[in-house]
């Protein structure tokens, strides 16, 4: 089990996490034409690194997470930055009622593999989007289980893109495209190992 509450205060001190969010934001901006008329939901926002990188190109952004520690850090960052279009909320779409508002775009970074019912959550994403709204997921390609070195076991070992595409289609999405957003490189047993992070863009039809 990963304790994100405990890791929250040091999360932004990892330059690789900051870079990953920045590069993923660039990939999102290249894949979808963002605008201030779009209201957005980042699900599993953590300390908001991805949304801070996108906030100038979007309207109101709801940043949702289940970790109080992450949301506390995020709240401080928003207050200190003077940004007015980012709003943190504690939300678990797996069990909580759906938000009353609908979104033009929802996105997540390295979150889906932490969700037990990853297939089921796609239906919830569909329900909270406006017609023609975008679902964007950045996460691990299928890996051999060596990515989580901290003893975490309650995760998916990445995703086969073909299988995930089928799940997304079954949830009602179309226009599904995959690309590589980022590559996480780690030293393991004296060798560099690469874990690709895909960017999936789908549209509510």
Coordinates of N, CA, C and O in Angstrom, one line a residue, residues 58-157:
X58 N -6.6 26.6 -19.6 CA -7.9 26.1 -19.3 C -8.7 27.1 -18.5 O -8.2 28.0 -17.9
X59 N -10.0 26.8 -18.4 CA -10.9 27.6 -17.5 C -10.8 27.1 -16.1 O -9.7 27.0 -15.6
X60 N -11.9 26.8 -15.5 CA -11.9 26.4 -14.1 C -11.4 24.9 -14.0 O -11.9 24.1 -14.8
X61 N -10.6 24.6 -13.1 CA -10.0 23.3 -12.9 C -10.4 22.7 -11.6 O -10.0 23.4 -10.5
X62 N -11.0 21.6 -11.5 CA -11.3 20.9 -10.2 C -10.2 19.9 -10.1 O -10.0 19.1 -11.0
X63 N -9.5 19.9 -9.0 CA -8.4 18.9 -8.7 C -8.8 18.0 -7.6 O -9.0 18.4 -6.5
X64 N -9.0 16.7 -8.0 CA -9.6 15.7 -7.1 C -8.5 14.7 -6.7 O -7.8 14.3 -7.5
X65 N -8.6 14.3 -5.4 CA -7.7 13.3 -4.9 C -8.3 12.7 -3.7 O -9.2 13.3 -3.1
X66 N -7.9 11.5 -3.3 CA -8.4 10.8 -2.1 C -7.4 11.1 -0.9 O -7.8 10.7 0.2
X67 N -6.2 11.6 -1.2 CA -5.2 11.8 -0.1 C -5.3 13.2 0.5 O -5.1 14.2 -0.2
X68 N -5.7 13.3 1.8 CA -5.7 14.6 2.5 C -4.4 15.3 2.5 O -4.3 16.5 2.3
X69 N -3.3 14.5 2.6 CA -2.0 15.1 2.7 C -1.6 15.8 1.4 O -1.1 16.9 1.4
X70 N -1.9 15.1 0.3 CA -1.7 15.7 -1.0 C -2.5 17.0 -1.2 O -2.0 18.0 -1.7
X71 N -3.8 16.9 -0.8 CA -4.7 18.1 -1.0 C -4.3 19.3 -0.1 O -4.4 20.4 -0.5
X72 N -3.7 19.0 1.1 CA -3.2 20.0 2.0 C -2.1 20.8 1.3 O -2.0 22.0 1.3
X73 N -1.1 20.0 0.8 CA 0.0 20.6 0.1 C -0.5 21.4 -1.1 O 0.0 22.6 -1.4
X74 N -1.4 20.9 -1.9 CA -1.9 21.5 -3.0 C -2.6 22.8 -2.7 O -2.4 23.9 -3.3
X75 N -3.4 22.8 -1.6 CA -4.1 24.0 -1.2 C -3.1 25.1 -0.8 O -3.3 26.3 -1.2
X76 N -2.0 24.8 -0.2 CA -1.0 25.8 0.2 C -0.4 26.3 -1.1 O -0.1 27.6 -1.2
X77 N -0.1 25.5 -2.1 CA 0.5 25.9 -3.3 C -0.4 26.9 -4.1 O 0.0 27.9 -4.6
X78 N -1.7 26.6 -4.1 CA -2.6 27.4 -4.8 C -2.7 28.8 -4.1 O -2.7 29.8 -4.8
X79 N -2.8 28.8 -2.8 CA -2.9 30.0 -2.0 C -1.6 30.9 -2.3 O -1.7 32.1 -2.4
X80 N -0.5 30.2 -2.3 CA 0.8 31.0 -2.4 C 1.0 31.5 -3.8 O 1.7 32.5 -4.1
X81 N 0.4 30.8 -4.8 CA 0.6 31.2 -6.2 C -0.3 32.3 -6.7 O 0.0 33.0 -7.7
X82 N -1.4 32.5 -6.0 CA -2.4 33.5 -6.5 C -3.2 33.0 -7.6 O -4.0 33.8 -8.2
X83 N -3.1 31.8 -8.0 CA -3.9 31.2 -9.1 C -5.4 31.1 -8.7 O -5.7 30.7 -7.5
X84 N -6.3 31.5 -9.5 CA -7.7 31.6 -9.1 C -8.6 30.6 -9.8 O -9.8 30.5 -9.5
X85 N -8.1 29.8 -10.7 CA -8.9 28.9 -11.4 C -8.7 27.4 -11.1 O -9.2 26.5 -11.8
X86 N -8.0 27.2 -9.9 CA -7.8 25.8 -9.5 C -8.4 25.6 -8.1 O -8.2 26.3 -7.2
X87 N -9.2 24.5 -8.0 CA -10.0 24.2 -6.8 C -9.9 22.8 -6.4 O -10.4 21.9 -7.0
X88 N -9.2 22.5 -5.2 CA -9.0 21.2 -4.8 C -10.3 20.6 -4.1 O -11.0 21.4 -3.4
X89 N -10.5 19.3 -4.3 CA -11.6 18.7 -3.6 C -11.3 17.2 -3.3 O -10.5 16.6 -4.1
X90 N -11.7 16.7 -2.2 CA -11.5 15.3 -1.9 C -12.6 14.5 -2.5 O -13.8 14.7 -2.2
X91 N -12.2 13.6 -3.4 CA -13.2 12.8 -4.1 C -12.7 11.5 -4.5 O -11.5 11.3 -5.0
X92 N -13.5 10.4 -4.3 CA -13.1 9.1 -4.7 C -14.3 8.6 -5.6 O -15.4 8.3 -5.2
X93 N -14.0 8.7 -6.9 CA -15.1 8.4 -7.9 C -15.5 6.9 -7.8 O -16.6 6.6 -8.3
X94 N -14.7 6.1 -7.2 CA -15.1 4.7 -7.1 C -16.3 4.5 -6.1 O -17.1 3.6 -6.3
X95 N -16.5 5.4 -5.2 CA -17.5 5.2 -4.2 C -18.4 6.5 -3.9 O -19.5 6.4 -3.4
X96 N -17.9 7.6 -4.2 CA -18.6 8.9 -4.0 C -19.6 9.2 -5.1 O -19.4 8.7 -6.2
X97 N -20.6 10.0 -4.7 CA -21.6 10.4 -5.8 C -20.8 11.2 -6.8 O -19.8 11.9 -6.5
X98 N -21.3 11.2 -8.1 CA -20.7 12.0 -9.1 C -20.9 13.5 -8.9 O -21.9 13.9 -8.3
X99 N -19.9 14.3 -9.2 CA -20.1 15.7 -9.1 C -21.3 16.2 -9.9 O -21.7 15.6 -11.0
X100 N -21.9 17.2 -9.5 CA -23.1 17.7 -10.2 C -22.7 18.4 -11.5 O -23.5 18.4 -12.5
X101 N -21.5 18.9 -11.6 CA -21.0 19.6 -12.8 C -20.5 18.6 -13.8 O -20.1 17.5 -13.4
X102 N -20.6 19.0 -15.0 CA -20.0 18.2 -16.1 C -18.7 18.9 -16.6 O -18.7 20.1 -16.6
X103 N -17.8 18.1 -17.1 CA -16.5 18.7 -17.5 C -16.3 18.5 -19.0 O -16.8 17.6 -19.6
X104 N -15.5 19.4 -19.6 CA -15.1 19.3 -21.0 C -13.9 18.4 -21.2 O -13.7 17.9 -22.3
X105 N -13.2 18.3 -20.1 CA -12.0 17.4 -20.2 C -11.6 16.9 -18.8 O -11.8 17.6 -17.8
X106 N -11.2 15.6 -18.7 CA -10.7 15.1 -17.5 C -9.4 14.4 -17.8 O -9.3 13.7 -18.9
X107 N -8.5 14.5 -16.9 CA -7.2 13.9 -17.2 C -6.5 13.4 -15.9 O -6.9 13.8 -14.8
X108 N -5.6 12.5 -16.1 CA -4.9 11.9 -14.9 C -3.5 11.5 -15.4 O -3.3 11.1 -16.6
X109 N -2.6 11.5 -14.4 CA -1.2 11.1 -14.7 C -0.7 10.1 -13.6 O -0.7 10.4 -12.4
X110 N -0.4 8.9 -14.1 CA 0.1 7.8 -13.2 C -0.9 7.5 -12.1 O -0.5 7.3 -10.9
X111 N -2.2 7.5 -12.4 CA -3.2 7.3 -11.5 C -4.0 6.0 -11.7 O -4.3 5.2 -10.8
X112 N -4.3 5.7 -13.0 CA -5.1 4.6 -13.3 C -4.6 3.2 -12.7 O -5.4 2.4 -12.3
X113 N -3.3 3.1 -12.7 CA -2.7 1.8 -12.3 C -2.9 1.6 -10.8 O -2.6 0.5 -10.2
X114 N -3.3 2.7 -10.1 CA -3.5 2.6 -8.6 C -5.0 2.3 -8.3 O -5.4 2.2 -7.1
X115 N -5.8 2.3 -9.3 CA -7.3 2.1 -9.1 C -7.6 0.7 -9.3 O -7.4 0.1 -10.4
X116 N -8.2 0.1 -8.3 CA -8.5 -1.4 -8.3 C -9.4 -1.7 -9.5 O -9.0 -2.6 -10.3
X117 N -10.5 -1.0 -9.6 CA -11.4 -1.3 -10.7 C -11.2 -0.3 -11.8 O -12.0 0.6 -12.0
X118 N -10.0 -0.4 -12.4 CA -9.6 0.5 -13.5 C -10.6 0.5 -14.6 O -10.9 1.6 -15.2
X119 N -11.2 -0.6 -14.9 CA -12.2 -0.7 -16.0 C -13.5 0.1 -15.6 O -14.0 0.8 -16.4
X120 N -13.9 -0.1 -14.4 CA -15.1 0.5 -13.9 C -15.0 2.0 -13.8 O -16.0 2.7 -14.1
X121 N -13.9 2.5 -13.5 CA -13.7 4.0 -13.3 C -13.9 4.7 -14.7 O -14.3 5.9 -14.7
X122 N -13.7 4.0 -15.8 CA -13.8 4.6 -17.1 C -15.3 5.0 -17.3 O -15.5 6.0 -18.0
X123 N -16.2 4.2 -16.8 CA -17.6 4.5 -16.9 C -17.9 5.8 -16.2 O -18.8 6.6 -16.6
X124 N -17.3 6.0 -15.0 CA -17.5 7.2 -14.2 C -17.0 8.4 -14.9 O -17.6 9.5 -14.9
X125 N -15.8 8.2 -15.6 CA -15.2 9.3 -16.4 C -16.2 9.7 -17.5 O -16.4 10.9 -17.8
X126 N -16.8 8.7 -18.1 CA -17.7 9.0 -19.2 C -18.9 9.8 -18.7 O -19.3 10.8 -19.3
X127 N -19.4 9.4 -17.5 CA -20.6 10.1 -17.0 C -20.4 11.5 -16.6 O -21.3 12.3 -16.6
X128 N -19.2 11.9 -16.2 CA -18.9 13.3 -15.8 C -18.5 14.2 -16.9 O -18.4 15.4 -16.7
X129 N -18.4 13.7 -18.1 CA -18.0 14.5 -19.2 C -19.2 15.1 -20.0 O -20.2 14.4 -20.2
X130 N -19.0 16.2 -20.5 CA -19.9 16.8 -21.5 C -19.8 16.0 -22.8 O -18.8 15.4 -23.1
X131 N -20.9 16.1 -23.6 CA -20.8 15.4 -25.0 C -19.6 16.0 -25.7 O -19.3 17.2 -25.7
X132 N -18.9 15.1 -26.4 CA -17.6 15.4 -27.1 C -16.5 15.8 -26.2 O -15.4 16.2 -26.7
X133 N -16.7 15.6 -24.9 CA -15.6 15.9 -23.9 C -14.4 14.9 -24.0 O -14.6 13.8 -24.6
X134 N -13.3 15.3 -23.5 CA -12.1 14.5 -23.7 C -11.7 13.8 -22.4 O -11.7 14.4 -21.3
X135 N -11.3 12.5 -22.5 CA -10.7 11.7 -21.5 C -9.2 11.6 -21.8 O -8.9 11.1 -22.9
X136 N -8.3 12.0 -21.0 CA -6.9 11.8 -21.2 C -6.2 11.1 -20.0 O -6.4 11.5 -18.9
X137 N -5.6 10.0 -20.4 CA -4.9 9.1 -19.4 C -3.5 9.0 -19.7 O -3.2 8.5 -20.8
X138 N -2.6 9.3 -18.8 CA -1.2 9.1 -19.0 C -0.8 8.0 -17.9 O -1.0 8.3 -16.7
X139 N -0.3 6.9 -18.3 CA 0.1 5.8 -17.4 C 1.0 4.9 -18.0 O 1.4 5.0 -19.1
X140 N 1.4 3.9 -17.2 CA 2.4 2.9 -17.6 C 2.0 1.9 -18.6 O 0.9 1.4 -18.5
X141 N 2.8 1.7 -19.6 CA 2.6 0.5 -20.5 C 2.8 -0.7 -19.6 O 3.4 -0.6 -18.5
X142 N 2.3 -1.8 -20.1 CA 2.5 -3.1 -19.3 C 3.9 -3.3 -18.9 O 4.8 -3.1 -19.8
X143 N 4.2 -3.6 -17.7 CA 5.5 -3.8 -17.2 C 5.6 -5.1 -16.4 O 4.6 -5.7 -16.1
X144 N 6.8 -5.5 -16.0 CA 7.0 -6.8 -15.4 C 6.9 -6.8 -13.9 O 7.2 -7.8 -13.2
X145 N 6.4 -5.7 -13.3 CA 6.2 -5.7 -11.9 C 7.4 -5.0 -11.1 O 7.3 -4.9 -9.9
X146 N 8.4 -4.7 -11.8 CA 9.6 -4.1 -11.2 C 9.5 -2.6 -11.0 O 10.4 -2.0 -10.4
X147 N 8.4 -2.0 -11.5 CA 8.4 -0.5 -11.4 C 8.2 0.0 -10.0 O 8.9 0.9 -9.5
X148 N 7.4 -0.7 -9.2 CA 7.2 -0.3 -7.8 C 8.2 -1.1 -6.9 O 8.0 -2.3 -6.7
X149 N 9.2 -0.3 -6.5 CA 10.2 -1.0 -5.7 C 10.0 -0.7 -4.2 O 10.9 -1.1 -3.4
X150 N 8.9 -0.1 -3.8 CA 8.7 0.2 -2.4 C 7.8 -0.8 -1.7 O 7.3 -0.6 -0.6
X151 N 7.6 -2.0 -2.3 CA 6.7 -3.0 -1.7 C 5.3 -2.9 -2.1 O 4.4 -3.6 -1.6
X152 N 4.9 -1.9 -2.9 CA 3.5 -1.7 -3.3 C 3.0 -2.9 -4.1 O 3.7 -3.3 -5.0
X153 N 1.9 -3.4 -3.7 CA 1.4 -4.6 -4.4 C 0.0 -4.4 -4.9 O -0.5 -5.1 -5.8
X154 N -0.8 -3.4 -4.4 CA -2.2 -3.1 -4.8 C -2.2 -2.2 -6.0 O -2.9 -1.2 -6.0
X155 N -1.5 -2.6 -7.1 CA -1.5 -1.8 -8.3 C -1.6 -2.7 -9.5 O -1.3 -3.9 -9.4
X156 N -2.0 -2.1 -10.6 CA -1.9 -2.8 -11.9 C -0.4 -2.7 -12.4 O 0.2 -1.6 -12.2
X157 N 0.1 -3.7 -13.0 CA 1.4 -3.6 -13.6 C 1.4 -3.0 -15.0 O 1.7 -3.6 -16.0

